[in-house]
Coordinates of C-alpha atoms in Angstrom, one line a residue:
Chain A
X143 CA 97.6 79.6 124.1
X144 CA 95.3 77.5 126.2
X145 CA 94.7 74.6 124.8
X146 CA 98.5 74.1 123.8
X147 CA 99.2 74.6 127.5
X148 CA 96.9 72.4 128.4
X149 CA 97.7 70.1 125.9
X150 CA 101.6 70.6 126.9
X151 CA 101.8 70.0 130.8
X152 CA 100.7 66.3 130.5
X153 CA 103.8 66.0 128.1
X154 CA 106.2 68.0 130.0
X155 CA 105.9 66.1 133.1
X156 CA 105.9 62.5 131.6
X157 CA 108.9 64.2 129.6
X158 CA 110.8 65.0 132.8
X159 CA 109.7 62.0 134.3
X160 CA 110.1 59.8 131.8
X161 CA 113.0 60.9 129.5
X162 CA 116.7 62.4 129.6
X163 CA 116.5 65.9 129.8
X164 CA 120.0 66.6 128.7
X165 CA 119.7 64.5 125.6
X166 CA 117.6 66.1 124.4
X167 CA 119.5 68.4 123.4
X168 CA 118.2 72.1 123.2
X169 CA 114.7 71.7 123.4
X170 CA 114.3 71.0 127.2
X171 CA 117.0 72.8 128.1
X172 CA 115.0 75.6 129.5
X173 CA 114.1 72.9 131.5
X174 CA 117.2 72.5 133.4
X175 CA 117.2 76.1 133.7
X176 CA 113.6 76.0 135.9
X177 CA 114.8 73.0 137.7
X178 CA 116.0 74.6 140.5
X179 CA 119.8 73.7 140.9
X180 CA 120.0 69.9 140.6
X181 CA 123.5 68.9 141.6
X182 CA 123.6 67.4 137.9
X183 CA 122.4 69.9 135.4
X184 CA 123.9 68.8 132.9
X185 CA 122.5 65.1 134.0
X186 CA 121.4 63.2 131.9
X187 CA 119.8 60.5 132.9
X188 CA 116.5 60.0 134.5
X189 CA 118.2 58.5 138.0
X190 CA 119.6 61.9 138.3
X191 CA 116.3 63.2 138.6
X192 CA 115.9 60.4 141.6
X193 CA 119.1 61.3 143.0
X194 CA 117.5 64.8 143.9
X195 CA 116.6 65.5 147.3
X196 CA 113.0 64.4 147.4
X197 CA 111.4 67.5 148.6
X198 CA 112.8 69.0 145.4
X199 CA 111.9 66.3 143.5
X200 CA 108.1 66.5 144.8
X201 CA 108.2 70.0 143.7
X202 CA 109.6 69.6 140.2
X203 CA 107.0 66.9 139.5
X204 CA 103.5 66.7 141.3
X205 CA 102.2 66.0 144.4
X206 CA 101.4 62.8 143.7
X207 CA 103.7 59.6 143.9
X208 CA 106.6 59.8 141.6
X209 CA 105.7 56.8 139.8
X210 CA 103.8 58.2 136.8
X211 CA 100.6 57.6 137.5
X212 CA 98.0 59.8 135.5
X213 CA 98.8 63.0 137.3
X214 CA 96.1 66.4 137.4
X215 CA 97.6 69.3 136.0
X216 CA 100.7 70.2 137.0
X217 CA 102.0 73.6 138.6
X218 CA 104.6 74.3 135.8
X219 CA 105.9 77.4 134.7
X220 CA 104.8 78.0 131.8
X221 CA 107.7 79.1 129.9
X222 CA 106.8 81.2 126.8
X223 CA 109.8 79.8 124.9
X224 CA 109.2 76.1 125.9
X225 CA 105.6 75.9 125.2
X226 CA 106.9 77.6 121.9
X227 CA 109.2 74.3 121.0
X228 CA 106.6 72.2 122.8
X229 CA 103.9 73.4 120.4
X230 CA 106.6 72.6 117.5
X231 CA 105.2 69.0 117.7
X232 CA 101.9 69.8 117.2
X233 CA 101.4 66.0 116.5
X234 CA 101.9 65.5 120.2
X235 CA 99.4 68.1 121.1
X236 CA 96.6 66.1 120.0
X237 CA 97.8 63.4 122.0
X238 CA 95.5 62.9 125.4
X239 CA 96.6 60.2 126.5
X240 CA 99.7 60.0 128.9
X241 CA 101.3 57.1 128.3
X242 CA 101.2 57.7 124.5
X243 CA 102.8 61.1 125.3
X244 CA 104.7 59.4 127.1
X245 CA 106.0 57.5 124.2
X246 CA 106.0 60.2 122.1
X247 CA 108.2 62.5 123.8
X248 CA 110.8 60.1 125.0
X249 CA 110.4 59.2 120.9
X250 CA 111.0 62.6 120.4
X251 CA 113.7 62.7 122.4
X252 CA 115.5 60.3 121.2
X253 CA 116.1 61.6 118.0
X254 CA 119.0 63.2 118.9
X255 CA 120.0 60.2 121.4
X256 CA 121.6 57.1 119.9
X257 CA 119.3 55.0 119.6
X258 CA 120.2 52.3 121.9
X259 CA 119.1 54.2 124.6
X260 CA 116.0 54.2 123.9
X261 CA 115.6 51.0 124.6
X262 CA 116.2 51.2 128.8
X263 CA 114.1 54.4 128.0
X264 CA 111.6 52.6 126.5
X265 CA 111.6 49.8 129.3
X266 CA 111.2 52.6 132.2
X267 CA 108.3 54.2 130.7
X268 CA 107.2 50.9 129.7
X269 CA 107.3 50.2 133.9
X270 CA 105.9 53.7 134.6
X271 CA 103.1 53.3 132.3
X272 CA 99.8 52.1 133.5
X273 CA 98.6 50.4 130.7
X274 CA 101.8 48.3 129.0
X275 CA 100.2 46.1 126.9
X276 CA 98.2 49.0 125.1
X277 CA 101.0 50.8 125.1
X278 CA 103.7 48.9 123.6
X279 CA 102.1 48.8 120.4
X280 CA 101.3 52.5 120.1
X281 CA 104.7 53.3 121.2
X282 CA 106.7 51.1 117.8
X283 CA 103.6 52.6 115.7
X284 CA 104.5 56.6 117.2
X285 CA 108.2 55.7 117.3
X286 CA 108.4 54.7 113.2
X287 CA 106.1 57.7 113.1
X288 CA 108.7 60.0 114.4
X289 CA 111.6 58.4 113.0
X290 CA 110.1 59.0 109.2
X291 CA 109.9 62.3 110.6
X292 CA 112.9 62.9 112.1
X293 CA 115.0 64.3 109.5
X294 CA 112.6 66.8 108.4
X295 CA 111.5 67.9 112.4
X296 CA 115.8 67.8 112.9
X297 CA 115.3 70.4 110.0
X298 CA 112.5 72.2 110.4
X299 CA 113.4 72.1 114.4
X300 CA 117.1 74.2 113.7
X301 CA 115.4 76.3 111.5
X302 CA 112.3 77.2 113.9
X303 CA 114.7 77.0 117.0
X304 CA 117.0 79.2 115.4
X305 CA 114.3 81.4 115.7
X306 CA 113.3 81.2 119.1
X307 CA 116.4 81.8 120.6
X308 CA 116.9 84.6 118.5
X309 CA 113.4 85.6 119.2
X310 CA 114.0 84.8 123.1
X311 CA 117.0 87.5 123.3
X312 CA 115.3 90.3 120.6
X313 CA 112.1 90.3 121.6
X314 CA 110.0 92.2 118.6
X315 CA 112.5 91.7 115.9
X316 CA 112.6 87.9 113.9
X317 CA 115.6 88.2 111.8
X318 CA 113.5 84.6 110.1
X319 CA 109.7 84.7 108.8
X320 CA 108.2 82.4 110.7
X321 CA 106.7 79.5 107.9
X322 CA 105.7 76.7 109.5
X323 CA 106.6 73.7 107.3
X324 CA 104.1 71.2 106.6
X325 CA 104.5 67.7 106.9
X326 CA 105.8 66.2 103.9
X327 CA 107.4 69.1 102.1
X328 CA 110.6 70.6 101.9
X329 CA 112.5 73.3 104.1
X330 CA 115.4 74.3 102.4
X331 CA 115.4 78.3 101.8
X332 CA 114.6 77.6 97.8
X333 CA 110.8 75.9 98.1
X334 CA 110.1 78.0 101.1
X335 CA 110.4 81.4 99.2
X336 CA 108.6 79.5 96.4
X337 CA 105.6 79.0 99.0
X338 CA 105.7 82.1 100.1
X339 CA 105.1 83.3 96.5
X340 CA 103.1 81.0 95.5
X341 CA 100.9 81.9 98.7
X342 CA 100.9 85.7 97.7
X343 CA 99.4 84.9 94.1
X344 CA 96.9 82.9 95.8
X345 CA 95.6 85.2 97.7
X346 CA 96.0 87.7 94.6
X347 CA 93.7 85.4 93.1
X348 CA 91.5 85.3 95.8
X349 CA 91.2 89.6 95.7
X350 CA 89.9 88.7 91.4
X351 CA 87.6 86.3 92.3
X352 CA 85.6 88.6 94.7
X353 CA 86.3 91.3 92.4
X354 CA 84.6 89.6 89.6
X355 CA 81.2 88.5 89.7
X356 CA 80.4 85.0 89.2
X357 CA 83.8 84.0 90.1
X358 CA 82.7 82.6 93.3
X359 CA 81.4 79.5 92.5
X360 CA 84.2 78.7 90.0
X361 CA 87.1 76.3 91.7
X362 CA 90.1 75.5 89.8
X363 CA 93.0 78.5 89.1
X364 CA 92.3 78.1 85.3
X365 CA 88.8 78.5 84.6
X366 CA 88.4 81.7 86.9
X367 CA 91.8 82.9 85.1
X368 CA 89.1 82.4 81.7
X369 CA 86.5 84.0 83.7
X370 CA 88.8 86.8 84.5
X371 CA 90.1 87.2 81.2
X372 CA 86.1 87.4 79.6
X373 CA 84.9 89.7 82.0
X374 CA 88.1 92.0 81.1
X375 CA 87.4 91.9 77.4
X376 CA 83.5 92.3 77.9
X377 CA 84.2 95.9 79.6
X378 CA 86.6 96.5 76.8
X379 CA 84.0 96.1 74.7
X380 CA 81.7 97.7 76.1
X381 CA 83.7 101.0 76.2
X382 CA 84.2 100.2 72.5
X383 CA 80.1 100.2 72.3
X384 CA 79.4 103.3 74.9
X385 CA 82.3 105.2 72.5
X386 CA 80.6 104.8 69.7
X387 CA 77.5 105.7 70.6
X388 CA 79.2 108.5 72.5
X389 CA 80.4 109.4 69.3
X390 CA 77.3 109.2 67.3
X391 CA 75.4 111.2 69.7
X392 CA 78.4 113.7 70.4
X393 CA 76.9 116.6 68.3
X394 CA 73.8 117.3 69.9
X395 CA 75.2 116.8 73.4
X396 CA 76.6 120.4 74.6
X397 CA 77.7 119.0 77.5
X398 CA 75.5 120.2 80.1
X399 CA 78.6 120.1 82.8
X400 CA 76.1 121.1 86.0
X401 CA 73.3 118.6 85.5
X402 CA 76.0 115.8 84.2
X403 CA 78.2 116.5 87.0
X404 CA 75.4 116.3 89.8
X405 CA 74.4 113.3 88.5
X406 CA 77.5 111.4 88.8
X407 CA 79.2 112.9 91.7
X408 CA 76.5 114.2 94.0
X409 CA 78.9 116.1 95.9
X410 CA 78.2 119.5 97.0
X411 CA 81.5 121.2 96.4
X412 CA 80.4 120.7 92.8
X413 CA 77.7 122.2 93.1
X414 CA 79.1 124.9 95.1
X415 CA 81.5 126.0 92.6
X416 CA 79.2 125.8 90.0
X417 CA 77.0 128.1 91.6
X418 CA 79.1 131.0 92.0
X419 CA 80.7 131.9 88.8
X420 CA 82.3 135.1 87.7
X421 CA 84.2 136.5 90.5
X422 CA 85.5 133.8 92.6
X423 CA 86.6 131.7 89.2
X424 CA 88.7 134.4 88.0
X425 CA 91.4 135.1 90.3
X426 CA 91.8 131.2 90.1
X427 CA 91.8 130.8 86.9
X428 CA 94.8 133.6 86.8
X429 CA 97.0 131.5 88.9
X430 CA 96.3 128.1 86.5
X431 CA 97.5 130.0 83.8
X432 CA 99.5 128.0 82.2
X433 CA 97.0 124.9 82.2
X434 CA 94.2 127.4 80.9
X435 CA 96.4 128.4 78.3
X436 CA 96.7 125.0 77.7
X437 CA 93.3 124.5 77.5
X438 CA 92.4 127.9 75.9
X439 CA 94.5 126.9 72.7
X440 CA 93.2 123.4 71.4
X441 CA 89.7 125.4 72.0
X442 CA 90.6 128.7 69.9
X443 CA 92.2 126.4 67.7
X444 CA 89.4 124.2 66.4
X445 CA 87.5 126.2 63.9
X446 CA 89.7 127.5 62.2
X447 CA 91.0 124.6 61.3
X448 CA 89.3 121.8 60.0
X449 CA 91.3 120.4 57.5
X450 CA 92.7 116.9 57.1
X451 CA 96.1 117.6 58.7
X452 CA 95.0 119.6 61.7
X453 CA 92.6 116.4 62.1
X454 CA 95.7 114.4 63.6
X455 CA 96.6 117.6 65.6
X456 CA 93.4 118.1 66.7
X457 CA 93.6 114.3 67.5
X458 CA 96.5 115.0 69.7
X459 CA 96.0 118.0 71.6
X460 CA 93.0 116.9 73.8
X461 CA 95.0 114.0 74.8
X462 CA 98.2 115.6 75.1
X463 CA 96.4 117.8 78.3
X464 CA 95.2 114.5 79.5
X465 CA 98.4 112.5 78.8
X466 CA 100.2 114.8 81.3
X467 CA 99.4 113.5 84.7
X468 CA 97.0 116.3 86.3
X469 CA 96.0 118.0 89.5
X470 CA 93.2 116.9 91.6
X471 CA 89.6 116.6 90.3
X472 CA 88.6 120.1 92.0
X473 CA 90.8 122.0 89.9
X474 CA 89.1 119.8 86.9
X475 CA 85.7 120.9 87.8
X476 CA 87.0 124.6 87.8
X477 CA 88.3 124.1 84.6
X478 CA 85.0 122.6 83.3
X479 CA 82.8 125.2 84.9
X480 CA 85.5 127.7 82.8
X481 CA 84.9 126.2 79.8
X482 CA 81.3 126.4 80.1
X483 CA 81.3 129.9 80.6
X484 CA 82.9 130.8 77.6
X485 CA 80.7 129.3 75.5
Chain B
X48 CA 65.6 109.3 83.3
X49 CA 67.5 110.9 85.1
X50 CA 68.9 108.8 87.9
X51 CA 68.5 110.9 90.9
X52 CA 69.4 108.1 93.5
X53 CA 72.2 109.6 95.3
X54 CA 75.2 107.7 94.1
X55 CA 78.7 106.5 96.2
X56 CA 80.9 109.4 96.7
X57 CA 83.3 107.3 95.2
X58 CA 86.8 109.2 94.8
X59 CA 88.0 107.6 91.8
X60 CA 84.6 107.6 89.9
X61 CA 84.7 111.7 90.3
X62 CA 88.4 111.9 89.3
X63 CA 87.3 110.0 86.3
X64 CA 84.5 111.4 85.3
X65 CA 85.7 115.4 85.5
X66 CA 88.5 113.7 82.8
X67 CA 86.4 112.4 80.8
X68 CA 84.2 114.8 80.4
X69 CA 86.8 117.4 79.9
X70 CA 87.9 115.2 76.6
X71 CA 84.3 115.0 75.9
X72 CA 84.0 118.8 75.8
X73 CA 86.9 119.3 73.4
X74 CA 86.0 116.7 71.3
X75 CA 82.8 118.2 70.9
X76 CA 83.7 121.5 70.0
X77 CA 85.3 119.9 66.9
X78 CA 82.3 118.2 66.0
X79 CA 80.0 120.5 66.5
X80 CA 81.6 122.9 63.7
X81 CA 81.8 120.0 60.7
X82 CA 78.6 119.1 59.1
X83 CA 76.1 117.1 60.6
X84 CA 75.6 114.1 58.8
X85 CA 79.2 112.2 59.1
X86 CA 80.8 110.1 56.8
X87 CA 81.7 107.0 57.7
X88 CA 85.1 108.0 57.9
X89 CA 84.6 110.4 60.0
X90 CA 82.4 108.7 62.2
X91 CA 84.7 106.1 62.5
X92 CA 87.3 108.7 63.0
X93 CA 85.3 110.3 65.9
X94 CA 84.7 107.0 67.5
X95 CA 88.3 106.3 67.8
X96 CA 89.0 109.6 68.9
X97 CA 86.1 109.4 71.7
X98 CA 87.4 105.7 72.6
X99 CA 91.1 107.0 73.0
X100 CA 89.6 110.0 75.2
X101 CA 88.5 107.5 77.0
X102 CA 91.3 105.6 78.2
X103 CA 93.5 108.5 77.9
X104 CA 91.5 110.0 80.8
X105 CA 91.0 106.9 82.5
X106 CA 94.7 106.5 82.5
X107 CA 95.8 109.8 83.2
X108 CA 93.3 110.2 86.4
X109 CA 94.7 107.1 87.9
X110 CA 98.5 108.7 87.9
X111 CA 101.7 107.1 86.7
X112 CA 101.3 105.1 90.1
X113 CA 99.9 102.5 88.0
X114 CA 101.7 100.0 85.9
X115 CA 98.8 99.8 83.6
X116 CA 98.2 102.8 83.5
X117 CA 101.6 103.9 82.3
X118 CA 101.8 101.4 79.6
X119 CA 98.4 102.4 78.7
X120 CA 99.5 106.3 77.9
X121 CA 102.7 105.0 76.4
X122 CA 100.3 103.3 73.8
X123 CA 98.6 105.9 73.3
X124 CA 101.4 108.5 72.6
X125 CA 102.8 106.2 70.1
X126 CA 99.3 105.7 68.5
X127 CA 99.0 109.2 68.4
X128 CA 102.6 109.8 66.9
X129 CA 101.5 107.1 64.7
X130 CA 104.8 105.8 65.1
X131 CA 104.1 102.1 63.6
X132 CA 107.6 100.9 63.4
X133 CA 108.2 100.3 67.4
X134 CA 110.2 97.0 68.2
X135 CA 107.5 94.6 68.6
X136 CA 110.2 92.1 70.4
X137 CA 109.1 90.9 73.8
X138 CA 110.8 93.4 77.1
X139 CA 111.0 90.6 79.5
X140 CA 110.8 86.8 77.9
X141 CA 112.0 85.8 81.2
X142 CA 108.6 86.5 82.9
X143 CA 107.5 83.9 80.4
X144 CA 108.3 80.7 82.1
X145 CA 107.6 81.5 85.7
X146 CA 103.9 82.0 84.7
X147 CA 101.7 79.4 84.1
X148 CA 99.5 79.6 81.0
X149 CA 96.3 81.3 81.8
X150 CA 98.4 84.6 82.6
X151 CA 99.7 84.7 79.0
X152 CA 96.6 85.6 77.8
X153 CA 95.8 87.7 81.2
X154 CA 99.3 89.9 79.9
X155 CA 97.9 90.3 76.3
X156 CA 94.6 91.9 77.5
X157 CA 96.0 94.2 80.1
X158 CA 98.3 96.9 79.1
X159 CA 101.5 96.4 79.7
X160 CA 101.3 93.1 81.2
X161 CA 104.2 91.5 79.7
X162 CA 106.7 93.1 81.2
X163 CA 105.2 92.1 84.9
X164 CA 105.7 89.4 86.4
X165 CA 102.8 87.1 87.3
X166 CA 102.0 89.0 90.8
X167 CA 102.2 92.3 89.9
X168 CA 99.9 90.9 86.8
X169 CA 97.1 90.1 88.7
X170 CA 97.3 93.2 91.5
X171 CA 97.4 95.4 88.3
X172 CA 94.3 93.4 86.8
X173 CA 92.0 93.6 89.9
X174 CA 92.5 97.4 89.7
X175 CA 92.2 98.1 86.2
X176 CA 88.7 96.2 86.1
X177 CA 87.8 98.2 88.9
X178 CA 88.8 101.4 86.5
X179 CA 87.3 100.2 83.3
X180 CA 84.1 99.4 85.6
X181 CA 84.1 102.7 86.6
X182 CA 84.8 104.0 83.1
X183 CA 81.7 102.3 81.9
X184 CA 79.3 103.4 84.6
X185 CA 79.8 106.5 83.4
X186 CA 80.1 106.8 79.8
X187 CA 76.7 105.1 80.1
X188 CA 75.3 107.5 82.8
X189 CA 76.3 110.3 80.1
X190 CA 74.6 108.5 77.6
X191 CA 71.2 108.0 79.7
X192 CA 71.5 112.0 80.9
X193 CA 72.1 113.3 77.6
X194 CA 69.2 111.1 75.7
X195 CA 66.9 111.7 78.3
X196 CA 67.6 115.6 78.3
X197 CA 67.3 115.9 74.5
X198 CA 63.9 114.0 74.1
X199 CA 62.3 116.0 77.1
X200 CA 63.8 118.9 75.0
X201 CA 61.8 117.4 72.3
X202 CA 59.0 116.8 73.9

């Protein structure tokens, strides 16, 4: 929040010295709020502002002479919710220089002010400012500037202060999502949820291309969608491959559940279970019933029967204990270390 | 060889391995009893059997939670019911035109893409190359074990 601050208080006080506070509508209204009790508060005109006592007046502005002179820093309150709209324009945080700000804000400012007024606006800054010449010309260039973006600020601005002041009295809750609109584009509820979406596939996309090696260096959504797409069917056929050779090897693999399963998962409570066998296995296998029954009879049932029909039941029944969703992998390992023993 | 190198505890590489080598059991209990050279039938018959072991347990240790995952056992179920008269029409053609083109194909290779619209899509894709990754690690870790057990059985 520093450097908006920083970037701010220039603005703010050319703003209050320079422009019509209660033109401008809602955004520096907060301001009249910290000026403390100006017999107009609802002024609006800049002579208002001379018409205060000048104690007061020295202590809204700075110490220095009223005439704006490049001032230091001034002692404002920093407001949460002004520095909030004052960071709104982030085009006039970039702005150093005061007179420009000047310009900018009193631009600003007249966007809701007719703008005839900005003319004996624009010729008391123009008086205030220190360098006119230089000035003048940045001010039409800023001015056009903000006028082509006035009807989308105006927007964006109700939408964002909405916001604010809902945010000022709530606190935590936003009823809004705060989506800053970027210069150029549209507002309007339609392209914003658009964006949003369009933002979440992105960064879906994003997720992929770590996920997928190679992916990296790729830029453009289409080829890494290729990319994605080839590296999906290359594990698919590479399962294809392993299960074949799984297949082809099947027969002389019993299985060796102990030695395969300490290879893969390296955790002890594999190992632990697998080394005690008879007695603790039991009483657990009792309360699985059902599942071991389950288990139990695609095992008895196999060699018997070895015809052609019992091929496709055969075909079935290990899946249709896998095709129901199962317990956790402990029970599994149980069931495997079962199995084992009664062969 | 045997790898000894201490491996990730990895969660979902257990869950799918104790499934898959549950399958693996049963299936080879039916082997083991029919005579040792195959046919080709029956080789090819054993392959698709091991291959829909496969993603049956891959599927099934992931849980319904999945959207691949369910499609992938609904496929299987009706493979297995051999029930080739299904409607083949399209769930959701509305999905269609909010997707740009290279998901099309994205849907056709992932189970049950078509009915997801293109988030979803590409959520469910990151995780179910993380699964089939997985899947292949350790078919080919069973392969290595098992050929490197039986030839220092042989030798």
């Amino acid at each position: 929040m520093e450097p908006n601050v920083e970037a701010v208080q220039p603005q703010f006080r050319s703003g209050i010295s320079g422009a019509k506070p209660g033109g401008m509508g809602c955004v520096f209204g907060d301001i009249h709020g910290l000026i403390p009790g100006p017999p107009e508060t609802d002024g609006t005109s800049f002579t208002a502002l001379l018409e205060l006592p000048p104690p007061q007046a020295v202590e809204l502005l700075v110490k220095e002479d009223f005439p704006a002179k490049p001032m230091p820093p001034p002692i404002f309150p920093s407001n949460i919710a002004l520095i909030d709209r004052a960071s709104m324009f982030s085009v006039f945080a970039s702005a150093d220089n005061p007179p420009e700000s000047t310009n900018i804000l009193s631009a600003s400012s007249s966007m809701k002010i007719d703008s005839v007024k900005q003319e004996p606006l624009e010729s008391e800054n123009q008086r205030n400012s220190s360098s006119p010449a230089v000035s003048n010309q940045s001010l039409k260039s800023i001015k056009r500037k903000e006028r082509e973006k006035k009807v989308k600020e105006s927007s964006k601005k109700s939408k964002k202060v909405g916001a604010n002041e809902a945010s000022d009295g709530s606190g935590e809750q936003l009823p809004y999502v705060h989506v800053r609109a970027r210069r150029g584009q549209a507002t309007d509820s339609h392209s914003l949820a658009e964006r949003a979406r369009r933002e979440k596939i992105n960064a879906r996309m994003k997720l992929l291309q770590d996920l997928v090696p190679g992916c990296n260096k790729i830029s453009g959504t289409a080829m890494v969608l290729d990319e994605i797409i080839n590296h999906v069917q290359a594990l698919q056929r590479q399962v294809e491959f392993l299960s074949m050779r799984l297949a082809a090897v099947n027969p002389r693999i019993d299985f060796n559940l102990d030695a395969l399963l300490a290879v893969e998962s390296e955790s002890s409570i594999d190992n632990s279970y697998l080394g005690m066998f008879p007695p603790s296995i039991w009483p657990e296998g009792q309360i699985n019933g059902s599942r071991q029954q389950q288990y139990q009879q695609p095992w008895l049932m196999d060699p018997p029967s070895m015809g052609r029909v019992d091929d496709t039941s055969n075909f079935i029944t290990p899946e249709n204990s896998l095709l129901s969703y199962d317990s956790p992998a402990n029970s599994a390992s149980l069931h495997s270390s079962q199995l084992k023993m009664e062969l | 060889m045997k790898s000894t190198s201490p491996q990730n505890p990895n969660p979902l590489k257990k869950k799918l391995a104790s499934r898959f080598l549950k399958a693996m059991k049963k299936l080879s209990h039916k082997i083991s009893s029919s005579p040792s050279p195959p046919s080709t039938a029956e080789r090819r018959r054993r392959h698709r059997a091991v291959r829909a072991a496969a993603y049956a347990s891959m599927a099934s240790a992931v849980g319904p939670r999945r959207a691949w995952s369910r499609a992938l056992l609904r496929k299987l179920r009706s493979k297995a019911t051999a029930t080739s008269g299904r409607k083949t029409a399209r769930r959701n053609p509305r999905n269609i035109g909010t997707r740009f083109l290279g998901l099309n194909e994205l849907c056709d290779v992932v189970p049950g893409g078509k009915a997801m619209d293109s988030c979803s899509l590409l959520s469910e894709t990151g995780h179910y190359i993380k699964c089939l990754r997985a899947q292949v690690q350790i078919m080919r870790e069973i392969l290595d074990s098992s050929s490197s057990s039986s030839s220092s059985r042989i030798l």
